[in-house]
Short mmCIF file of C-alpha atoms in Angstrom, two decimals:
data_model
loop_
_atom_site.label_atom_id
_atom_site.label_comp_id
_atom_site.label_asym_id
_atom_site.label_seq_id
_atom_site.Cartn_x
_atom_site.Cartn_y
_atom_site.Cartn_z
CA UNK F 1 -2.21 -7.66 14.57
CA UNK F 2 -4.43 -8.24 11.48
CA UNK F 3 -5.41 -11.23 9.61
CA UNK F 4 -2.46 -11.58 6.46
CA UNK F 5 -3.43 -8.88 3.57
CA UNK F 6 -1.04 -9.07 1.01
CA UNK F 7 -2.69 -11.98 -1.00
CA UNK F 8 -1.96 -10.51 -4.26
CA UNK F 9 1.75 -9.36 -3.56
CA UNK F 10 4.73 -10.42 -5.60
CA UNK F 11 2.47 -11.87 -8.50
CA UNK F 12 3.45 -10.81 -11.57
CA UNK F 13 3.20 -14.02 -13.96
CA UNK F 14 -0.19 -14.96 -14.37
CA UNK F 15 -2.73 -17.23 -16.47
CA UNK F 16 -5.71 -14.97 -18.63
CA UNK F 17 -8.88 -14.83 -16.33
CA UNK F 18 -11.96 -16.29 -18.11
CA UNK F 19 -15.44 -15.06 -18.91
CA UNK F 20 -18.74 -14.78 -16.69
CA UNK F 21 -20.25 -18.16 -19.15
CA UNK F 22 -16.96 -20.20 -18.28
CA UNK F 23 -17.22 -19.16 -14.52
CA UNK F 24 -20.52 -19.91 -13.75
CA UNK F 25 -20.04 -23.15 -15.88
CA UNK F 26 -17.35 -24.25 -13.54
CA UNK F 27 -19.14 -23.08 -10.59
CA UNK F 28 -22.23 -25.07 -11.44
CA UNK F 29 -20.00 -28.62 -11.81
CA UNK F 30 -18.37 -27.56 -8.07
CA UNK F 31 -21.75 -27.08 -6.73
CA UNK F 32 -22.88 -30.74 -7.77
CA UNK F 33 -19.53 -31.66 -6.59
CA UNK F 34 -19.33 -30.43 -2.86
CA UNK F 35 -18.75 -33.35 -1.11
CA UNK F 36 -15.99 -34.28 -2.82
CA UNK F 37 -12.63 -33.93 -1.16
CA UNK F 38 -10.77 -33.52 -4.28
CA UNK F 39 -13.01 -30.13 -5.76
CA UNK F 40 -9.02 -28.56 -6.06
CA UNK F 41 -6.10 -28.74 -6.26
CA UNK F 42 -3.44 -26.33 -4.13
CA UNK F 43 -0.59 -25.45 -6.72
CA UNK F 44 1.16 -23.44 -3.86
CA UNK F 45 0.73 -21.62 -0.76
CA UNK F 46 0.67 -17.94 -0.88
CA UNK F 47 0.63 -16.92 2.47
CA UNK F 48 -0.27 -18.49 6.21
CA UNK F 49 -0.88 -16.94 9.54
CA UNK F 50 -2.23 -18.54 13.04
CA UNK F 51 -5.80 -17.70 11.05
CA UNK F 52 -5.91 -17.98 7.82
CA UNK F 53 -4.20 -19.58 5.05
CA UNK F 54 -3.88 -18.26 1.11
CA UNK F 55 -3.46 -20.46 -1.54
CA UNK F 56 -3.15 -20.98 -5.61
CA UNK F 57 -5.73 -23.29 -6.07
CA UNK F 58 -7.23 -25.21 -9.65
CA UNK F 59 -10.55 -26.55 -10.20
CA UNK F 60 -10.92 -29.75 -11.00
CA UNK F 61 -13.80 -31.05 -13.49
CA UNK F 62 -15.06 -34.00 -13.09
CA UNK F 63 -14.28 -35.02 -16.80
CA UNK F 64 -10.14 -34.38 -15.29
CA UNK F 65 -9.80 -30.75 -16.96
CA UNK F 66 -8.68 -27.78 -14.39
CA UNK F 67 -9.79 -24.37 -14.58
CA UNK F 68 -8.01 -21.60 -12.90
CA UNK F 69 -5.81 -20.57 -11.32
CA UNK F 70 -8.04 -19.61 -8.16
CA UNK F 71 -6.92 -17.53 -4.87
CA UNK F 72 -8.45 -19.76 -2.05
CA UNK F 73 -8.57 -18.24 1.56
CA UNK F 74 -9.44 -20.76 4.32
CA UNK F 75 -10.11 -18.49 7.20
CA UNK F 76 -10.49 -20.24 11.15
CA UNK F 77 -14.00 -19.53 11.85
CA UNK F 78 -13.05 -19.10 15.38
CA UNK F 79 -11.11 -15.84 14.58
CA UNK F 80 -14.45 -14.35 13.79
CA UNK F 81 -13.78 -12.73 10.53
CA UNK F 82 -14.25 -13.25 7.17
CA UNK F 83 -17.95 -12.10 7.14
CA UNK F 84 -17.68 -9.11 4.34
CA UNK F 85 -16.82 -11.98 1.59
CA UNK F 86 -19.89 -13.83 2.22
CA UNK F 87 -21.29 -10.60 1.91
CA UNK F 88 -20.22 -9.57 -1.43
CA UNK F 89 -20.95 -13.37 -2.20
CA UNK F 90 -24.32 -13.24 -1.60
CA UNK F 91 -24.52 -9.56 -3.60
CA UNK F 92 -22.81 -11.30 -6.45
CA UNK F 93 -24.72 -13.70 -6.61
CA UNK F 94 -28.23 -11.76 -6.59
CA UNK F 95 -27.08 -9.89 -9.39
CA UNK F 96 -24.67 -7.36 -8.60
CA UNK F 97 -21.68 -6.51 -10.24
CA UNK F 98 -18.85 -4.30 -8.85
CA UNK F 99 -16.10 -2.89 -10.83
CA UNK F 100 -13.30 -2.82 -7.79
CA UNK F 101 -13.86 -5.54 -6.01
CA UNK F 102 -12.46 -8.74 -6.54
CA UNK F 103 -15.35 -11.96 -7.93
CA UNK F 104 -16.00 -14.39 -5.28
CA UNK F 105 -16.72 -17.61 -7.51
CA UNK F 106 -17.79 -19.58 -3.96
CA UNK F 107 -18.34 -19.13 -0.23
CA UNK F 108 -19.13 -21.47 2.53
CA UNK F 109 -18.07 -22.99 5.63
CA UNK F 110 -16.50 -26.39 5.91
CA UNK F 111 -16.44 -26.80 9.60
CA UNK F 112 -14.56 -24.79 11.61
CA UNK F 113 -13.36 -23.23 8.76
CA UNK F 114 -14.83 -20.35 5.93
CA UNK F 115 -13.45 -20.98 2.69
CA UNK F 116 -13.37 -18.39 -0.03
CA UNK F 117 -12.14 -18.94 -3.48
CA UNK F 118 -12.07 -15.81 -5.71
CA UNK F 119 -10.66 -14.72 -8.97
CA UNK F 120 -6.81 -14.44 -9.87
CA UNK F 121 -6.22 -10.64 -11.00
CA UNK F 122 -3.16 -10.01 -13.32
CA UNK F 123 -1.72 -7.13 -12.13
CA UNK F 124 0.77 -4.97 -9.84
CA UNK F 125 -0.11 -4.02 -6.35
CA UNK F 126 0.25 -0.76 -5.39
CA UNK F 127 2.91 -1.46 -2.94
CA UNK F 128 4.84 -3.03 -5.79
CA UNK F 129 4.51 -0.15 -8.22
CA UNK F 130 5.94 2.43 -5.80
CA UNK F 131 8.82 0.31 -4.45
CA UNK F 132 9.42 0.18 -8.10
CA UNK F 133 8.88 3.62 -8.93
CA UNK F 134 9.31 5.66 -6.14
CA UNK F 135 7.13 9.17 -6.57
CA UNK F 136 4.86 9.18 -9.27
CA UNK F 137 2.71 12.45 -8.36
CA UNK F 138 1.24 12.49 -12.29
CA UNK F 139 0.18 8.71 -11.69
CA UNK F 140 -1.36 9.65 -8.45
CA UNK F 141 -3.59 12.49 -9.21
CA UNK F 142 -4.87 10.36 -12.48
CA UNK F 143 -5.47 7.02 -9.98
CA UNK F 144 -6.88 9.00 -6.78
CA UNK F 145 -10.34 9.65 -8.36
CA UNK F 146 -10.63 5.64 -9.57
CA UNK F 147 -9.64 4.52 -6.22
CA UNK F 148 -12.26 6.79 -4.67
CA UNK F 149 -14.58 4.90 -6.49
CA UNK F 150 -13.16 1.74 -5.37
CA UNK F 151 -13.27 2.64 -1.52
CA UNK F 152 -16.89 3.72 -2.44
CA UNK F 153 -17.79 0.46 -3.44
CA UNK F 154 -16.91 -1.06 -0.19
CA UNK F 155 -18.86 1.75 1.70
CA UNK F 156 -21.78 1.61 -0.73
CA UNK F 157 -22.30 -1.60 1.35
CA UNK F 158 -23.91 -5.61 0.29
CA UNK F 159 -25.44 -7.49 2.51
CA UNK F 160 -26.57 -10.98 3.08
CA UNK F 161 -30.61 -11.89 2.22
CA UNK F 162 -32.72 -9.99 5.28
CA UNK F 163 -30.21 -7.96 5.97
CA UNK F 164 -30.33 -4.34 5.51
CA UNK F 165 -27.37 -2.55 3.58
CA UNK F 166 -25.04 -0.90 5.60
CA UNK F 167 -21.62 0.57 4.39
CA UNK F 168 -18.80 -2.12 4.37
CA UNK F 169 -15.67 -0.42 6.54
CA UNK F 170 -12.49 -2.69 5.12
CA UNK F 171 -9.96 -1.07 8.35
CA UNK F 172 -7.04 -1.83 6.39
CA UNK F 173 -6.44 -0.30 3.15
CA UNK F 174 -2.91 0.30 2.44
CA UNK F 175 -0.85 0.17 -1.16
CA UNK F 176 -0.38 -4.00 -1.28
CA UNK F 177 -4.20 -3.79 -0.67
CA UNK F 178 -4.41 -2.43 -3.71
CA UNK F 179 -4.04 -4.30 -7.19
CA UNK F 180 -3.62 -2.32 -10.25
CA UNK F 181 -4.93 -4.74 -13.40
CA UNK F 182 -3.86 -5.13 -16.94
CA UNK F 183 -6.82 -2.53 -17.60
CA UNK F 184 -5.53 0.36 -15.45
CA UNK F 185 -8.81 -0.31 -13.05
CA UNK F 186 -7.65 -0.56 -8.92
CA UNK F 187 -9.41 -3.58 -7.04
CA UNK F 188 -9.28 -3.59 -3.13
CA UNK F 189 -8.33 -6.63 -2.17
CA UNK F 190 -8.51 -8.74 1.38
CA UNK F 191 -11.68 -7.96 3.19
CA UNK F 192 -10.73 -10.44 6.17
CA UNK F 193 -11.37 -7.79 8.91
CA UNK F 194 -13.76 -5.55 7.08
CA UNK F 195 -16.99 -5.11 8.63
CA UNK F 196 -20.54 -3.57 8.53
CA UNK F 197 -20.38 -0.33 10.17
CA UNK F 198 -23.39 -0.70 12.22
CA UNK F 199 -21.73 -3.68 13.74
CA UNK F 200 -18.11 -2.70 14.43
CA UNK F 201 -17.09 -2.94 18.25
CA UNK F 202 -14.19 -1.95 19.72
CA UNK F 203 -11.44 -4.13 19.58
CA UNK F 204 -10.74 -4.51 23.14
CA UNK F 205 -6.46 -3.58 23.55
CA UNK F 206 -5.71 -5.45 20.55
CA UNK F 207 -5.40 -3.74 17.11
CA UNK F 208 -6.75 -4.67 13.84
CA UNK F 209 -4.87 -3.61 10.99
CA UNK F 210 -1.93 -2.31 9.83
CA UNK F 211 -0.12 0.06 12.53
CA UNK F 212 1.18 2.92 9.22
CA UNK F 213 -2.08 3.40 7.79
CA UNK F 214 -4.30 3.02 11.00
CA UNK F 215 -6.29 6.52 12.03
CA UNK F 216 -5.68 8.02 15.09
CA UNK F 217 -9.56 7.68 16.03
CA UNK F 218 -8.73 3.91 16.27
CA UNK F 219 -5.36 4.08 17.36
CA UNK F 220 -6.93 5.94 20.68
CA UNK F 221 -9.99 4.65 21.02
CA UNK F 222 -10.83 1.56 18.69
CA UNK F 223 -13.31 3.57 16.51
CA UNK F 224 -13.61 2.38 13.29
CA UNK F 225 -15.74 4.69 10.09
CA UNK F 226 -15.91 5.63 6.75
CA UNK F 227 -14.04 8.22 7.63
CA UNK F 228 -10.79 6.29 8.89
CA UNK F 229 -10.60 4.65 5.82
CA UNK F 230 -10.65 7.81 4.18
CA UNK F 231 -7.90 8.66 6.28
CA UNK F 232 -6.07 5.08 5.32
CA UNK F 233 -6.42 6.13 1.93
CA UNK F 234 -4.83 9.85 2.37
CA UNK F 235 -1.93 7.82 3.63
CA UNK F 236 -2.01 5.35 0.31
CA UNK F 237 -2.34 8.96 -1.81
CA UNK F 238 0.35 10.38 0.33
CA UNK F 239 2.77 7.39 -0.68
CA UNK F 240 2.41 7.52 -3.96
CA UNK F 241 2.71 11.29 -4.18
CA UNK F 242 5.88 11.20 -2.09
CA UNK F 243 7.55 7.67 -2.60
CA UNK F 244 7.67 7.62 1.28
CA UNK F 245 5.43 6.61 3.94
CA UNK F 246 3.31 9.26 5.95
CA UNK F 247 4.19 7.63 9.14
CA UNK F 248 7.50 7.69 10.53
CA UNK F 249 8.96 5.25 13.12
CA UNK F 250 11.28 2.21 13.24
CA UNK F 251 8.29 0.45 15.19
CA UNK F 252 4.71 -0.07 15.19
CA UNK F 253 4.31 1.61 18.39
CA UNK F 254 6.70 4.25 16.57
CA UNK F 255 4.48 4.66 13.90
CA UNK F 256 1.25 4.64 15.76
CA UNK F 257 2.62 7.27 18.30
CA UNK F 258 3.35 9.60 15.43
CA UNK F 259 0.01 9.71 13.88
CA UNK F 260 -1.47 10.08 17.15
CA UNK F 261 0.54 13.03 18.00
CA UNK F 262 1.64 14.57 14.27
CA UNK F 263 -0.14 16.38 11.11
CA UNK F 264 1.41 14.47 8.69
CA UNK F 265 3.14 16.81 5.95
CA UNK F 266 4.98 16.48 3.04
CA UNK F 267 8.50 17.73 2.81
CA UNK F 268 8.84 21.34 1.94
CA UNK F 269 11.12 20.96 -0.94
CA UNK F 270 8.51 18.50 -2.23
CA UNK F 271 8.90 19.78 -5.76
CA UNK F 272 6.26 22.09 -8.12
CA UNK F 273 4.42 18.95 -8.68
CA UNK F 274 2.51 19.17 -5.40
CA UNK F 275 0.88 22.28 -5.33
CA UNK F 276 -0.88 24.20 -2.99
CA UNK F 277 -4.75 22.77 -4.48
CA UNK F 278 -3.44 19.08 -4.47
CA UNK F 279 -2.00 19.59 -0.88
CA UNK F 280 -5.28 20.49 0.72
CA UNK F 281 -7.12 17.53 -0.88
CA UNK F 282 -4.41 15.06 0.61
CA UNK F 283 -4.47 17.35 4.11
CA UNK F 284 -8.26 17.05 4.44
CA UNK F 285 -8.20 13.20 3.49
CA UNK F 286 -5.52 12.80 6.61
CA UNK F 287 -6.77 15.81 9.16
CA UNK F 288 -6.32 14.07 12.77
CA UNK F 289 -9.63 15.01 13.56
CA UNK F 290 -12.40 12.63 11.31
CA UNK F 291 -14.49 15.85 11.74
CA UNK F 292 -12.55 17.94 9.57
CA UNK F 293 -11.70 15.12 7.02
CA UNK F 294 -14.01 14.57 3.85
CA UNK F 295 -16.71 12.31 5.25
CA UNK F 296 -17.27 9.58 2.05
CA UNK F 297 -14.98 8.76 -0.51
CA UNK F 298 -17.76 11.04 -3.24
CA UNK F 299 -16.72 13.51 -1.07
CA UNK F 300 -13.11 13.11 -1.99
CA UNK F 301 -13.53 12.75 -5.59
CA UNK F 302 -15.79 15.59 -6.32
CA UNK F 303 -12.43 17.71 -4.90
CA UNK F 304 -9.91 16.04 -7.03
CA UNK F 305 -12.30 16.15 -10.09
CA UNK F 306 -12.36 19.37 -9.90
CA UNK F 307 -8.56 19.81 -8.97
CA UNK F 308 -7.72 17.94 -12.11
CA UNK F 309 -10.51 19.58 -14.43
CA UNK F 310 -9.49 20.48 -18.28
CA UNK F 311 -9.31 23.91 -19.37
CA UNK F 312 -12.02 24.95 -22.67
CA UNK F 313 -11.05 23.38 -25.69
CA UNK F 314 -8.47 24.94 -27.65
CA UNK F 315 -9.29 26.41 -31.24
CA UNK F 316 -10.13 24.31 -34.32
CA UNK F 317 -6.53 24.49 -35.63
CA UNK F 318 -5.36 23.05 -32.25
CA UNK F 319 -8.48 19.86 -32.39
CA UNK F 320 -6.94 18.81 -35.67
CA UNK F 321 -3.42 18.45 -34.12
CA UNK F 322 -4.29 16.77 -31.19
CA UNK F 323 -6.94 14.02 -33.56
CA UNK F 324 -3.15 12.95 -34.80
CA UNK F 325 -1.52 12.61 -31.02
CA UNK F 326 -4.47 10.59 -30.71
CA UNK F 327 -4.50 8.65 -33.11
CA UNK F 328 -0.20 8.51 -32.08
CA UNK F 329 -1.10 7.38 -28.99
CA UNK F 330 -3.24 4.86 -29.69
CA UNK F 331 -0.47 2.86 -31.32
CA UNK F 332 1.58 3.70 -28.79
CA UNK F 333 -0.83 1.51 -26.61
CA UNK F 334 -0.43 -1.98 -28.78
CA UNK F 335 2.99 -1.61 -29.30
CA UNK F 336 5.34 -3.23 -26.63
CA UNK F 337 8.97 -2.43 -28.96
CA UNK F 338 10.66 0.09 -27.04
CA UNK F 339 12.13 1.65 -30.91
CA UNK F 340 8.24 2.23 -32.16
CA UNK F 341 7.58 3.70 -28.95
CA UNK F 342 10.09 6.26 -28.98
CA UNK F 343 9.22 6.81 -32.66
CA UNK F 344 5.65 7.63 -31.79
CA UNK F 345 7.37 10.08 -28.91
CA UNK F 346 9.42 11.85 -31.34
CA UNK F 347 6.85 12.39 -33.72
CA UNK F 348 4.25 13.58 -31.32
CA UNK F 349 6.59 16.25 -30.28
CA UNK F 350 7.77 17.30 -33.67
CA UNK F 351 3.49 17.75 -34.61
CA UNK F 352 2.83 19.51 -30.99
CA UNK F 353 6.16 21.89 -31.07
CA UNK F 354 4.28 25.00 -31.71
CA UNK F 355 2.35 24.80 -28.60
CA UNK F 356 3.92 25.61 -25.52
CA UNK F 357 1.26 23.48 -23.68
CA UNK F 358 1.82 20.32 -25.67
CA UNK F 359 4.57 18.39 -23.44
CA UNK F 360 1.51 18.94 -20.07
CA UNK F 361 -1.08 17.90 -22.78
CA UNK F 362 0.70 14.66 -23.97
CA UNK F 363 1.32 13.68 -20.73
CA UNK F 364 -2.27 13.85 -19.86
CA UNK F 365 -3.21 11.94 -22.43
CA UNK F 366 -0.51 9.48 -21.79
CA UNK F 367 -1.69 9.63 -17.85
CA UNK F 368 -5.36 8.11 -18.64
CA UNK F 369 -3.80 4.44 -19.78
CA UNK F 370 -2.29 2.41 -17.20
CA UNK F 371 -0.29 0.10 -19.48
CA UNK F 372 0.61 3.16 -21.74
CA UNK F 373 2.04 4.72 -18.74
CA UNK F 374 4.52 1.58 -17.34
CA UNK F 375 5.57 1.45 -21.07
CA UNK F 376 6.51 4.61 -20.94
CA UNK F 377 8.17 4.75 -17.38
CA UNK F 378 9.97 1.31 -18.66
CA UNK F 379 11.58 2.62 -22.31
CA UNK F 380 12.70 6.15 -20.70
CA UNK F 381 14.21 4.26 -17.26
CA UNK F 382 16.12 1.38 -19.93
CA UNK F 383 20.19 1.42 -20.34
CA UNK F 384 19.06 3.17 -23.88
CA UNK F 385 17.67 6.36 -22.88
CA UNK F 386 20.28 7.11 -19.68
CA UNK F 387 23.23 8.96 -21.92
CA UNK F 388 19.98 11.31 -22.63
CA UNK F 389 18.58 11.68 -19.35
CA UNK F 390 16.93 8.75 -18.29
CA UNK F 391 17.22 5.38 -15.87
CA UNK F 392 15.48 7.40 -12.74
CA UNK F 393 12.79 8.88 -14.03
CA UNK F 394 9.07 8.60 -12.36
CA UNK F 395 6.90 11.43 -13.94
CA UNK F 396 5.07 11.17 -17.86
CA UNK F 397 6.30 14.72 -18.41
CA UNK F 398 10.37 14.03 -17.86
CA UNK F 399 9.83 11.11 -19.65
CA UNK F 400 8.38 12.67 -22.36
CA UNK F 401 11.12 15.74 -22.54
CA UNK F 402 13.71 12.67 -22.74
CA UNK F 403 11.94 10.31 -25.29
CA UNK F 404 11.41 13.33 -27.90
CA UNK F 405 15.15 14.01 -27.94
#
């Protein structure tokens, strides 16, 4: 089984992260501080395996401030993995900024051991969100193309100096993988058995990974590509499109026996929601065959960008009204009373009631802000809204239908 991935999980009070000036400040004070035993301080563990060990760390200045808090991953060299965060260190450091993964702030080995201490995302995992939410196909086909360029990233590749670039293959992306911060952005998280792709090898009868997002390629023959963690990431889409996972068993061997041997399909009476254009996006992304799936993550993106492509702008008399749901929305956004919410609702309804469009419009518009979106989802789903409809509801446009009530 893998090295722990779930670093971020079960997080949800958190301490503001801190600029680029502060952290290389800090990081400058470590470095003339190495051989200190004292550098941090552990706050808590966060998660320990036979390998590696996760922890809440806080720097400590020499002048007896802290900065933090820190996610610190001391990894058993012997294990042999690890190597994608010095990776991304050494990128990082060169120069490089990336806008889904997670900032390594240092990397080095302390003898038999690689620690890694990285930046503390605020956020919600992916996981999280949909045992929370169940289904949330308008959340989904808003995130998908994001995420694409997250998993894109990875693949893009960094290397270490004299190396050549070479796409980064993380072999276990699955929703607690996946942090969702305060800005709506995804980060992929845990890179512990990620590797270069020109230097994966098979991984002998053993598995790497997690056995319900694994792709049948590596299931059967230890083969490891972009395109399995394309498929990994059809299975993350399918989840949140479905509120269910894509493979079914009580058991790992279960699960791995019926992605070996199944297309993996939505229910029928999945709902109008998926239709037939969105379905053959998530097919392709999943195929059993890596042939037939979409070879990068681009790939995948250029489909659902155009899947999810406007329509022309409507006439003049229709720009006006929307520059007012705007500007309705955008209030919406720095509010956090659930009563000037639902005001804003109500009012956005009464201005677009002419259109017959305007409920799939507003929800759109609501769709492209994260933190609009769980306020949303969290005033229509509160004991205030469920004599009109509410308390179970995981789409913008129900929510919306209720709210304007």
């Amino acid at each position: 089984m893998s090295a722990p991935c779930a670093m971020m999980e079960a997080m949800d009070t958190q301490t503001p992260t801190y600029s680029d000036d502060e952290l290389t400040a800090a990081l400058v004070e470590h470095l003339a501080s190495l051989d200190r035993d004292d550098s941090y301080r552990v706050e808590r563990v966060l998660k320990r395996s036979s390998v590696e060990t996760t922890e809440l760390v806080y720097f400590e200045g020499t002048g007896g401030g802290s900065l933090g808090p820190f996610v610190r991953k001391r990894i058993d060299a012997s294990a042999q993995i690890g190597g994608a965060y010095e990776r991304l260190f050494a990128a990082q450091r060169a120069g490089r900024r990336f806008e889904h993964l997670p900032r390594i702030v240092d990397c080095r080995r302390v003898g038999d051991e690689l620690n890694v201490v990285m930046e503390y995302i605020e956020g919600e995992t992916l996981g999280a969100l949909v045992d929370r939410l169940g289904a949330t196909p308008d959340y989904a086909r808003e995130l998908y193309p994001a995420l694409c360029d997250a998993v894109g990233e990875l693949h893009a590749g960094f290397a270490m100096a004299g190396e050549t670039s070479a796409p980064v293959i993380h072999r276990d992306l699955k929703p607690s993988n996946i942090l969702m911060d305060e800005a709506g952005t995804p980060r992929v998280m845990d890179f512990g058995i990620a590797a270069r792709s020109e230097t994966l090898s098979k991984d002998g009868n053993s598995f790497m990974g997690t056995p319900a997002y694994m792709a049948p390629e590596y299931i059967q023959a230890r083969e490891s590509s972009e395109r399995s963690d394309i498929f990994s990431v059809g299975l993350v889409f399918f989840e949140l499109l479905t509120g269910r996972k894509g493979a079914q068993g009580k058991s790992a061997l279960e699960m791995i026996g019926y992605i070996v041997d199944n297309d993996i399909r939505v229910q029928e009476n999945a709902g109008p929601e998926l239709d037939e254009r969105l379905l053959d996006i998530l097919y392709k992304s999943i195929a059993r065959d890596p042939q037939q799936r979409f070879a990068t993550a681009l790939q995948m993106r250029a489909a659902l960008d155009a899947y999810l492509q406007p329509d022309e702008p409507e006439a003049a008399s229709a720009e006006s009204r929307q520059s007012t749901v705007d500007f309705l929305l955008r209030r919406m956004k720095h509010k956090s009373d659930f009563p000037a919410l639902s005001e804003s609702v109500s009012t956005i309804n009464k201005i677009t009631s002419s259109d017959r469009e305007s409920i799939a419009n507003l929800s759109n518009s609501i769709l492209k802000d994260f933190s609009l979106t769980n306020k949303i989802l969290r005033l229509v789903n509160s004991a205030a809204y469920r004599t009109a409809g509410g308390g179970n509801i995981s789409t913008i446009s129900r929510a919306v239908l209720v709210l304007g009530f």
